[in-house]
């Protein structure tokens, strides 16, 4: 095995073994430490994956998918299924983001374990299992293997919401499971349609629609697109998201917003668009209209929202609308906007949920009407909330700017009345985004301190600084140097666009 292949295996094996060890250890605190170490080792295993061969001649595979590292082993020989993993510039930023956010969440549990479902040990074990599923989804190059990893996430995330969430956690968890199962059924049927028609589950061979008739591609994209739309989530299939975010514990909300939603958008780009390009071209106008509807509806709901975590949850609907609009354009600019928008949303909204959890833990309420004057009693916390909010609204120089701006540019660049209108409406949605986030800051940080906020002290725990500082630095780094994401994705995006023409 080459070093790259060892790292691919380690990225999945370390958190899987870590979860098993954490579940078996008798001491709760020791188990959380071990889980955090396992998450840290996983991050260390993912970082060197960027050192792979980028000459794109090493494997002689489909020009639209050329992994830097690849591992291809027999899995179910009788069915010609393989344990096929790989990483390239499209998946690599999401792999690192997943490993980083999981590490920060595990480290956060060393300081605070949410009330509810039991020990911190169980929570950390579940976080590591979720990490295995998400990383496997981003690394899988076999369509059946992709489906298996995609499904691994469901039960542990359900347990996290139902076990450690808020007062209405069981209903929110059930709604999450119901919607996810609906998406899973559609994904399973879509995978079957593709594999049965093409005779292979190899994504390297399938990308570009190889072996699939136009009718099969239309059917496959419809099924796969709907499945990924549920996970993304795309309006009007989004209603599970606000409930799940609002009721989930802080670490659950961070993982949900930071990387779980990206399974949907990544699957849309890698699988639905890649495998069924004719279907993607056919459905692009509908996807664009629904994406802009998500931007506008999400923003309007946020303007009327009175609960902190619920507002941030609905903001994700709008932000992911920009990502999906970029995908819908099927252009290099649009796909790049979607990829950097994915990363920026994961970093910024992960930070926002960390901050919202800290405020609710201290004030014992999330009602905006009861949270005024935060800068008077906790100026550091108010300052960080202000930074995260202006990053989320797309201030130039911070990570949120690039994805939203270039999704609009890509839509207008497509030309024609429909795409120009969608681009203009998306820009209006960007203005509404600024409006509701500035409203959030005015309600929470300004004015005299409310009784709930008056109880909050000025200090922040060392564990909180440890969890939040990397996200603050990444929001700045990606905003000032977008090539950190766009540079590694440029070649694979160009190759993918080439098969769409």
Coordinates of C-alpha atoms in Angstrom, one line a residue:
X1 CA 0.0 0.0 0.0
X2 CA 1.2 3.5 -0.8
X3 CA 1.1 6.2 1.9
X4 CA -2.0 7.8 0.3
X5 CA -3.9 4.5 0.4
X6 CA -2.9 4.1 4.1
X7 CA -4.2 7.6 4.8
X8 CA -7.5 6.8 3.1
X9 CA -8.0 3.7 5.2
X10 CA -6.9 5.6 8.4
X11 CA -9.4 8.4 7.8
X12 CA -12.2 5.8 8.2
X13 CA -10.6 3.3 10.5
X14 CA -9.3 5.7 13.2
X15 CA -12.7 7.2 14.1
X16 CA -14.4 3.8 13.7
X17 CA -12.0 2.1 16.2
X18 CA -12.1 5.2 18.3
X19 CA -15.9 5.0 18.6
X20 CA -15.7 1.3 19.6
X21 CA -13.0 2.1 22.3
X22 CA -14.9 5.0 23.6
X23 CA -18.1 2.9 24.0
X24 CA -16.2 0.2 25.9
X25 CA -14.2 2.4 28.3
X26 CA -15.6 2.5 31.8
X27 CA -14.6 6.1 32.7
X28 CA -16.7 8.9 31.2
X29 CA -14.0 11.6 31.3
X30 CA -11.3 9.3 30.0
X31 CA -13.6 8.1 27.2
X32 CA -14.2 11.6 26.0
X33 CA -10.4 12.3 26.1
X34 CA -9.8 9.2 24.0
X35 CA -12.5 10.2 21.6
X36 CA -11.0 13.6 21.2
X37 CA -7.6 12.1 20.5
X38 CA -9.1 9.8 17.9
X39 CA -10.8 12.8 16.2
X40 CA -7.4 14.6 16.3
X41 CA -5.6 11.7 14.7
X42 CA -8.3 11.5 12.0
X43 CA -7.7 15.2 11.1
X44 CA -3.9 14.5 11.0
X45 CA -4.6 11.6 8.6
X46 CA -6.7 13.8 6.2
X47 CA -4.4 16.8 5.9
X48 CA -1.6 15.0 4.0
X49 CA -4.1 13.7 1.4
X50 CA -3.5 17.0 -0.5
X51 CA 0.0 15.8 -1.4
X52 CA -1.2 13.3 -3.9
X53 CA -0.4 13.1 -7.6
X54 CA -2.1 16.0 -9.4
X55 CA -0.7 15.3 -12.8
X56 CA -3.9 13.4 -13.7
X57 CA -2.1 10.7 -15.6
X58 CA -1.5 8.2 -12.8
X59 CA -4.6 6.1 -13.2
X60 CA -5.8 6.4 -16.7
X61 CA -9.4 6.8 -15.6
X62 CA -12.3 8.9 -16.7
X63 CA -11.0 12.4 -17.2
X64 CA -13.8 13.9 -15.1
X65 CA -12.7 12.1 -12.0
X66 CA -9.0 11.8 -11.4
X67 CA -8.2 11.1 -7.7
X68 CA -5.0 12.2 -6.1
X69 CA -5.1 9.0 -4.1
X70 CA -7.1 5.9 -4.8
X71 CA -7.7 2.6 -3.0
X72 CA -9.6 -0.1 -4.9
X73 CA -10.2 -3.5 -3.2
X74 CA -12.7 -6.3 -3.8
X75 CA -15.8 -6.0 -1.5
X76 CA -18.5 -8.2 -2.9
X77 CA -16.9 -10.0 -5.8
X78 CA -20.1 -11.9 -6.8
X79 CA -21.8 -8.6 -7.4
X80 CA -18.7 -6.8 -8.8
X81 CA -18.8 -4.3 -5.8
X82 CA -15.6 -2.9 -4.6
X83 CA -14.3 -1.0 -1.6
X84 CA -13.3 1.9 -3.8
X85 CA -12.1 5.1 -2.2
X86 CA -10.4 8.3 -3.6
X87 CA -10.0 12.0 -2.9
X88 CA -9.6 14.9 -5.3
X89 CA -10.0 18.7 -5.2
X90 CA -13.8 18.5 -5.0
X91 CA -13.9 16.2 -2.0
X92 CA -10.7 17.2 -0.2
X93 CA -11.9 20.5 1.4
X94 CA -15.0 18.8 2.7
X95 CA -13.0 15.9 4.1
X96 CA -10.8 18.2 6.1
X97 CA -13.8 20.3 7.2
X98 CA -15.5 17.2 8.5
X99 CA -12.4 16.1 10.4
X100 CA -11.9 19.6 11.9
X101 CA -15.5 20.1 13.0
X102 CA -15.7 16.6 14.6
X103 CA -12.5 17.3 16.5
X104 CA -13.8 20.7 17.8
X105 CA -17.1 19.1 18.8
X106 CA -15.4 16.2 20.7
X107 CA -13.0 18.7 22.4
X108 CA -16.1 20.8 23.3
X109 CA -17.6 17.9 25.2
X110 CA -14.5 17.9 27.5
X111 CA -15.8 21.2 28.8
X112 CA -19.6 20.7 28.6
X113 CA -21.8 17.6 28.1
X114 CA -25.4 18.6 27.2
X115 CA -28.2 17.4 29.5
X116 CA -30.4 14.5 28.5
X117 CA -29.5 11.2 26.9
X118 CA -26.7 10.0 29.1
X119 CA -23.0 10.1 29.3
X120 CA -20.6 12.2 27.4
X121 CA -18.9 8.9 26.4
X122 CA -22.0 7.9 24.4
X123 CA -22.2 11.3 22.7
X124 CA -18.6 11.3 21.6
X125 CA -18.9 7.7 20.3
X126 CA -21.9 8.7 18.2
X127 CA -20.0 11.8 16.9
X128 CA -17.2 9.5 15.7
X129 CA -19.6 7.2 14.0
X130 CA -21.2 10.1 12.2
X131 CA -17.7 11.2 11.1
X132 CA -17.1 7.7 9.6
X133 CA -20.3 8.0 7.6
X134 CA -19.7 11.6 6.4
X135 CA -16.0 10.9 5.5
X136 CA -17.0 7.7 3.7
X137 CA -19.6 9.6 1.7
X138 CA -17.0 12.1 0.5
X139 CA -14.3 9.4 -0.2
X140 CA -16.5 6.7 -1.9
X141 CA -15.9 6.1 -5.6
X142 CA -18.3 3.1 -5.8
X143 CA -22.0 4.1 -6.0
X144 CA -23.2 1.3 -3.7
X145 CA -20.5 2.1 -1.2
X146 CA -21.5 5.7 -1.4
X147 CA -25.1 4.7 -0.5
X148 CA -23.9 2.6 2.5
X149 CA -21.8 5.4 4.0
X150 CA -24.6 7.9 3.3
X151 CA -27.0 5.8 5.4
X152 CA -24.5 5.2 8.3
X153 CA -25.1 8.8 9.4
X154 CA -28.9 8.4 10.0
X155 CA -29.1 6.4 13.2
X156 CA -26.3 8.1 15.2
X157 CA -27.6 11.6 14.3
X158 CA -31.1 10.6 15.3
X159 CA -29.7 9.4 18.6
X160 CA -27.8 12.6 19.2
X161 CA -30.9 14.7 18.6
X162 CA -33.3 12.5 20.5
X163 CA -30.9 11.8 23.4
X164 CA -29.3 15.2 24.1
X165 CA -31.6 17.7 22.5
X166 CA -34.1 20.2 23.8
X167 CA -37.6 19.7 25.3
X168 CA -39.2 18.7 21.9
X169 CA -36.2 16.6 20.8
X170 CA -38.0 13.4 20.1
X171 CA -40.5 14.9 17.7
X172 CA -37.6 16.8 15.9
X173 CA -35.5 13.6 15.7
X174 CA -38.5 11.6 14.3
X175 CA -39.1 14.3 11.7
X176 CA -35.4 14.2 10.8
X177 CA -35.5 10.4 10.5
X178 CA -38.7 10.5 8.4
X179 CA -37.4 12.9 5.9
X180 CA -34.0 11.2 5.7
X181 CA -35.6 7.8 5.2
X182 CA -37.6 9.3 2.3
X183 CA -34.5 10.6 0.7
X184 CA -32.8 7.2 1.3
X185 CA -35.5 5.3 -0.5
X186 CA -35.2 7.7 -3.5
X187 CA -31.4 7.4 -3.4
X188 CA -31.6 3.6 -3.3
X189 CA -33.9 3.4 -6.3
X190 CA -31.7 5.9 -8.2
X191 CA -28.6 3.9 -7.5
X192 CA -30.4 0.7 -8.7
X193 CA -31.5 2.4 -11.9
X194 CA -28.0 3.5 -12.6
X195 CA -26.2 0.3 -11.7
X196 CA -28.8 -1.9 -13.5
X197 CA -28.6 0.1 -16.7
X198 CA -24.8 0.6 -16.8
X199 CA -23.8 -2.7 -15.3
X200 CA -21.3 -1.1 -12.9
X201 CA -21.2 0.9 -9.7
X202 CA -17.8 2.5 -10.4
X203 CA -18.2 6.3 -10.3
X204 CA -15.0 6.7 -12.3
X205 CA -16.6 4.8 -15.2
X206 CA -20.1 6.3 -14.7
X207 CA -19.1 9.9 -14.6
X208 CA -20.2 11.6 -17.9
X209 CA -23.2 9.3 -18.3
X210 CA -21.2 6.5 -19.8
X211 CA -23.5 3.6 -20.7
X212 CA -26.7 5.4 -19.8
X213 CA -29.4 6.4 -22.3
X214 CA -31.0 9.8 -22.2
X215 CA -34.2 8.4 -20.7
X216 CA -32.3 6.6 -18.0
X217 CA -30.3 9.7 -17.2
X218 CA -33.5 11.8 -16.8
X219 CA -35.0 9.2 -14.5
X220 CA -31.8 8.8 -12.5
X221 CA -31.3 12.5 -12.0
X222 CA -34.9 12.9 -10.9
X223 CA -34.5 10.3 -8.2
X224 CA -30.9 11.2 -7.1
X225 CA -31.7 14.9 -7.3
X226 CA -34.7 14.6 -5.0
X227 CA -32.8 12.4 -2.6
X228 CA -29.9 14.9 -2.3
X229 CA -32.4 17.8 -2.2
X230 CA -33.9 16.4 1.0
X231 CA -30.4 16.3 2.6
X232 CA -29.2 19.7 1.3
X233 CA -32.1 20.8 2.1
X234 CA -33.8 22.4 -0.9
X235 CA -37.1 24.3 -0.4
X236 CA -39.8 22.9 0.0
X237 CA -38.1 19.8 1.4
X238 CA -36.4 21.7 4.2
X239 CA -38.9 21.6 7.0
X240 CA -37.0 19.0 9.0
X241 CA -34.0 21.3 9.3
X242 CA -35.2 24.1 11.6
X243 CA -36.7 21.6 14.1
X244 CA -33.6 19.4 14.1
X245 CA -31.3 22.4 14.5
X246 CA -33.4 24.0 17.2
X247 CA -33.7 20.9 19.3
X248 CA -30.2 19.4 18.8
X249 CA -27.5 19.9 21.3
X250 CA -24.8 22.4 20.3
X251 CA -22.4 19.8 18.9
X252 CA -25.2 18.2 17.0
X253 CA -26.2 21.5 15.4
X254 CA -22.6 22.2 14.5
X255 CA -22.2 18.8 12.7
X256 CA -25.6 19.1 11.1
X257 CA -25.0 22.6 9.6
X258 CA -21.2 22.2 9.2
X259 CA -21.0 19.0 7.2
X260 CA -24.1 16.9 7.1
X261 CA -25.9 19.2 4.8
X262 CA -22.9 19.1 2.5
X263 CA -23.5 15.4 1.9
X264 CA -26.5 16.5 -0.2
X265 CA -24.8 19.2 -2.2
X266 CA -21.7 17.0 -2.7
X267 CA -23.8 14.1 -3.8
X268 CA -25.6 16.4 -6.2
X269 CA -22.4 17.5 -7.8
X270 CA -20.4 14.2 -7.7
X271 CA -23.2 11.7 -8.3
X272 CA -26.4 13.3 -9.8
X273 CA -24.7 15.8 -12.1
X274 CA -21.7 13.6 -12.8
X275 CA -23.5 10.4 -13.6
X276 CA -26.5 11.9 -15.4
X277 CA -25.3 15.1 -17.1
X278 CA -28.2 15.1 -19.6
X279 CA -30.6 14.8 -16.7
X280 CA -28.8 17.7 -15.0
X281 CA -29.2 19.9 -18.1
X282 CA -32.8 19.0 -18.4
X283 CA -33.6 19.8 -14.7
X284 CA -31.3 22.8 -14.3
X285 CA -34.0 25.5 -14.7
X286 CA -36.2 23.9 -12.1
X287 CA -33.3 23.5 -9.7
X288 CA -32.4 27.1 -10.2
X289 CA -36.0 28.3 -9.5
X290 CA -36.2 26.2 -6.3
X291 CA -32.8 27.4 -5.1
X292 CA -33.8 31.0 -5.5
X293 CA -37.1 30.3 -3.7
X294 CA -35.0 28.8 -0.8
X295 CA -32.9 32.0 -0.7
X296 CA -36.0 34.3 -0.6
X297 CA -38.2 32.2 1.6
X298 CA -35.4 31.4 4.1
X299 CA -34.5 35.1 4.4
X300 CA -38.1 36.3 4.9
X301 CA -38.7 33.7 7.6
X302 CA -35.5 34.8 9.3
X303 CA -36.7 38.4 9.3
X304 CA -39.8 37.3 11.3
X305 CA -38.0 34.7 13.5
X306 CA -37.9 35.3 17.3
X307 CA -35.7 32.4 18.4
X308 CA -31.9 32.4 18.1
X309 CA -31.1 28.9 17.0
X310 CA -34.2 28.7 14.8
X311 CA -33.1 31.9 13.0
X312 CA -29.6 30.4 12.3
X313 CA -31.3 27.2 11.2
X314 CA -33.5 29.0 8.6
X315 CA -30.4 31.0 7.5
X316 CA -28.9 27.7 6.4
X317 CA -31.9 27.2 4.0
X318 CA -31.0 30.5 2.3
X319 CA -27.3 29.9 2.3
X320 CA -27.6 26.4 0.8
X321 CA -29.9 28.0 -1.7
X322 CA -26.9 30.0 -3.1
X323 CA -24.9 26.7 -3.2
X324 CA -27.7 25.0 -5.1
X325 CA -28.1 27.9 -7.5
X326 CA -24.4 27.6 -8.3
X327 CA -24.8 23.9 -9.0
X328 CA -27.9 24.6 -11.2
X329 CA -25.9 26.9 -13.6
X330 CA -23.7 23.9 -14.5
X331 CA -20.8 26.3 -15.2
X332 CA -17.3 26.3 -13.8
X333 CA -18.0 29.5 -12.0
X334 CA -21.2 28.2 -10.5
X335 CA -19.7 24.9 -9.4
X336 CA -16.7 26.7 -7.8
X337 CA -19.2 29.1 -6.1
X338 CA -21.0 26.0 -4.7
X339 CA -17.9 24.4 -3.5
X340 CA -16.5 27.4 -1.7
X341 CA -20.0 28.2 -0.4
X342 CA -20.2 24.7 1.1
X343 CA -16.9 25.3 3.0
X344 CA -17.8 28.8 4.0
X345 CA -21.2 27.8 5.3
X346 CA -19.7 24.9 7.3
X347 CA -17.1 27.2 9.0
X348 CA -19.4 30.2 9.6
X349 CA -22.6 28.5 10.6
X350 CA -20.7 26.0 12.7
X351 CA -19.3 29.0 14.6
X352 CA -22.7 30.6 14.8
X353 CA -24.2 27.5 16.4
X354 CA -21.3 27.3 18.9
X355 CA -22.0 30.9 19.9
X356 CA -25.8 30.4 20.0
X357 CA -25.3 27.4 22.3
X358 CA -23.0 29.4 24.6
X359 CA -25.6 32.2 24.8
X360 CA -28.5 29.9 25.5
X361 CA -26.5 28.0 28.1
X362 CA -25.7 31.2 30.0
X363 CA -29.0 33.1 29.5
X364 CA -31.2 29.9 29.7
X365 CA -33.3 31.3 26.8
X366 CA -33.1 31.6 23.1
X367 CA -35.8 34.2 22.7
X368 CA -34.4 37.3 20.9
X369 CA -36.8 39.5 22.9
X370 CA -35.0 38.4 26.1
X371 CA -31.4 38.6 24.9
X372 CA -30.8 42.4 24.5
X373 CA -27.6 44.1 25.7
X374 CA -25.1 41.2 25.3
X375 CA -22.2 43.7 24.6
X376 CA -22.8 45.3 28.1
X377 CA -22.2 42.1 30.0
X378 CA -20.3 39.8 27.7
X379 CA -18.4 42.0 25.2
X380 CA -16.1 39.2 23.9
X381 CA -19.1 36.9 23.2
X382 CA -21.0 39.8 21.6
X383 CA -17.9 40.6 19.4
X384 CA -17.6 37.0 18.2
X385 CA -21.3 36.9 17.4
X386 CA -20.9 40.1 15.4
X387 CA -17.9 38.7 13.5
X388 CA -19.8 35.5 12.7
X389 CA -22.9 37.4 11.6
X390 CA -21.1 39.8 9.2
X391 CA -19.2 36.8 7.8
X392 CA -22.5 35.0 7.2
X393 CA -24.1 38.0 5.5
X394 CA -21.2 37.9 2.9
X395 CA -19.0 40.8 3.9
X396 CA -16.1 41.0 1.4
X397 CA -12.9 39.8 2.9
X398 CA -14.6 37.0 4.8
X399 CA -15.5 33.5 3.7
X400 CA -19.2 34.0 3.1
X401 CA -18.7 36.5 0.3
X402 CA -17.3 34.3 -2.5
X403 CA -20.0 31.6 -2.7
X404 CA -22.9 34.1 -2.7
X405 CA -21.3 36.6 -5.0
X406 CA -20.2 34.2 -7.7
X407 CA -23.4 32.2 -7.6
X408 CA -25.2 35.4 -8.7
X409 CA -22.4 36.1 -11.2
X410 CA -22.8 32.5 -12.6
X411 CA -26.6 32.8 -12.9
X412 CA -26.4 36.1 -14.7
X413 CA -23.6 34.8 -16.9
X414 CA -25.8 32.0 -18.1
X415 CA -27.8 34.6 -20.0
X416 CA -31.4 34.6 -21.0
X417 CA -34.4 36.0 -19.2
X418 CA -34.8 33.1 -16.7
X419 CA -31.2 33.0 -15.4
X420 CA -30.9 36.8 -15.4
X421 CA -34.0 37.0 -13.3
X422 CA -32.8 34.3 -11.0
X423 CA -29.5 36.1 -10.5
X424 CA -31.2 39.4 -9.7
X425 CA -33.6 37.7 -7.2
X426 CA -30.7 35.9 -5.6
X427 CA -28.9 39.3 -5.2
X428 CA -32.1 40.6 -3.5
X429 CA -32.0 37.6 -1.2
X430 CA -28.4 38.5 -0.4
X431 CA -29.7 42.0 0.8
X432 CA -32.4 40.3 2.8
X433 CA -29.7 38.1 4.4
X434 CA -27.8 41.2 5.5
X435 CA -31.1 42.6 6.9
X436 CA -32.0 39.7 9.1
X437 CA -28.5 39.2 10.4
X438 CA -28.1 42.9 11.3
X439 CA -31.5 42.7 13.0
X440 CA -30.2 39.7 15.0
X441 CA -27.2 41.8 16.2
X442 CA -29.4 44.7 17.1
X443 CA -31.8 42.6 19.1
X444 CA -29.1 40.5 20.9
X445 CA -26.0 42.8 21.3
X446 CA -27.4 46.3 21.5
X447 CA -29.6 48.1 24.0
X448 CA -29.8 47.8 27.8
X449 CA -29.0 44.3 29.2
X450 CA -32.1 42.2 29.7
X451 CA -32.5 40.3 33.0
X452 CA -31.5 37.0 31.2
X453 CA -28.4 38.6 29.7
X454 CA -27.6 40.4 33.0
X455 CA -26.7 37.0 34.5
X456 CA -24.0 36.4 31.9
X457 CA -20.4 37.0 33.0
X458 CA -17.7 38.5 30.7
X459 CA -15.4 35.5 30.7
X460 CA -15.1 32.7 28.2
X461 CA -13.8 29.2 29.0
X462 CA -10.6 28.0 27.5
X463 CA -12.4 25.2 25.8
X464 CA -14.7 27.6 24.1
X465 CA -11.7 29.6 22.7
X466 CA -10.1 26.4 21.6
X467 CA -13.3 25.3 19.7
X468 CA -14.0 28.7 18.2
X469 CA -10.6 30.1 17.3
X470 CA -9.9 27.7 14.3
X471 CA -13.3 28.7 12.8
X472 CA -12.6 32.4 13.2
X473 CA -9.2 32.0 11.5
X474 CA -10.6 29.9 8.7
X475 CA -13.4 32.4 8.0
X476 CA -10.7 35.0 7.6
X477 CA -8.3 32.8 5.7
X478 CA -10.8 31.6 3.1
X479 CA -12.2 35.1 2.8
X480 CA -8.8 36.6 2.1
X481 CA -7.3 33.7 0.1
X482 CA -10.2 31.8 -1.6
X483 CA -7.6 29.9 -3.7
X484 CA -7.3 27.6 -0.6
X485 CA -10.5 26.1 -1.8
X486 CA -10.8 27.2 -5.4
X487 CA -7.2 26.3 -6.3
X488 CA -7.5 22.6 -5.5
X489 CA -11.0 22.3 -7.1
X490 CA -10.2 24.2 -10.4
X491 CA -9.0 21.2 -12.5
X492 CA -11.7 18.7 -11.4
X493 CA -14.4 21.3 -11.8
X494 CA -13.2 22.1 -15.3
X495 CA -13.1 18.4 -16.2
X496 CA -16.6 17.9 -14.9
X497 CA -18.0 20.9 -16.8
X498 CA -16.3 19.4 -19.9
X499 CA -18.5 16.3 -19.7
X500 CA -21.6 18.5 -19.3
X501 CA -21.2 20.1 -22.7

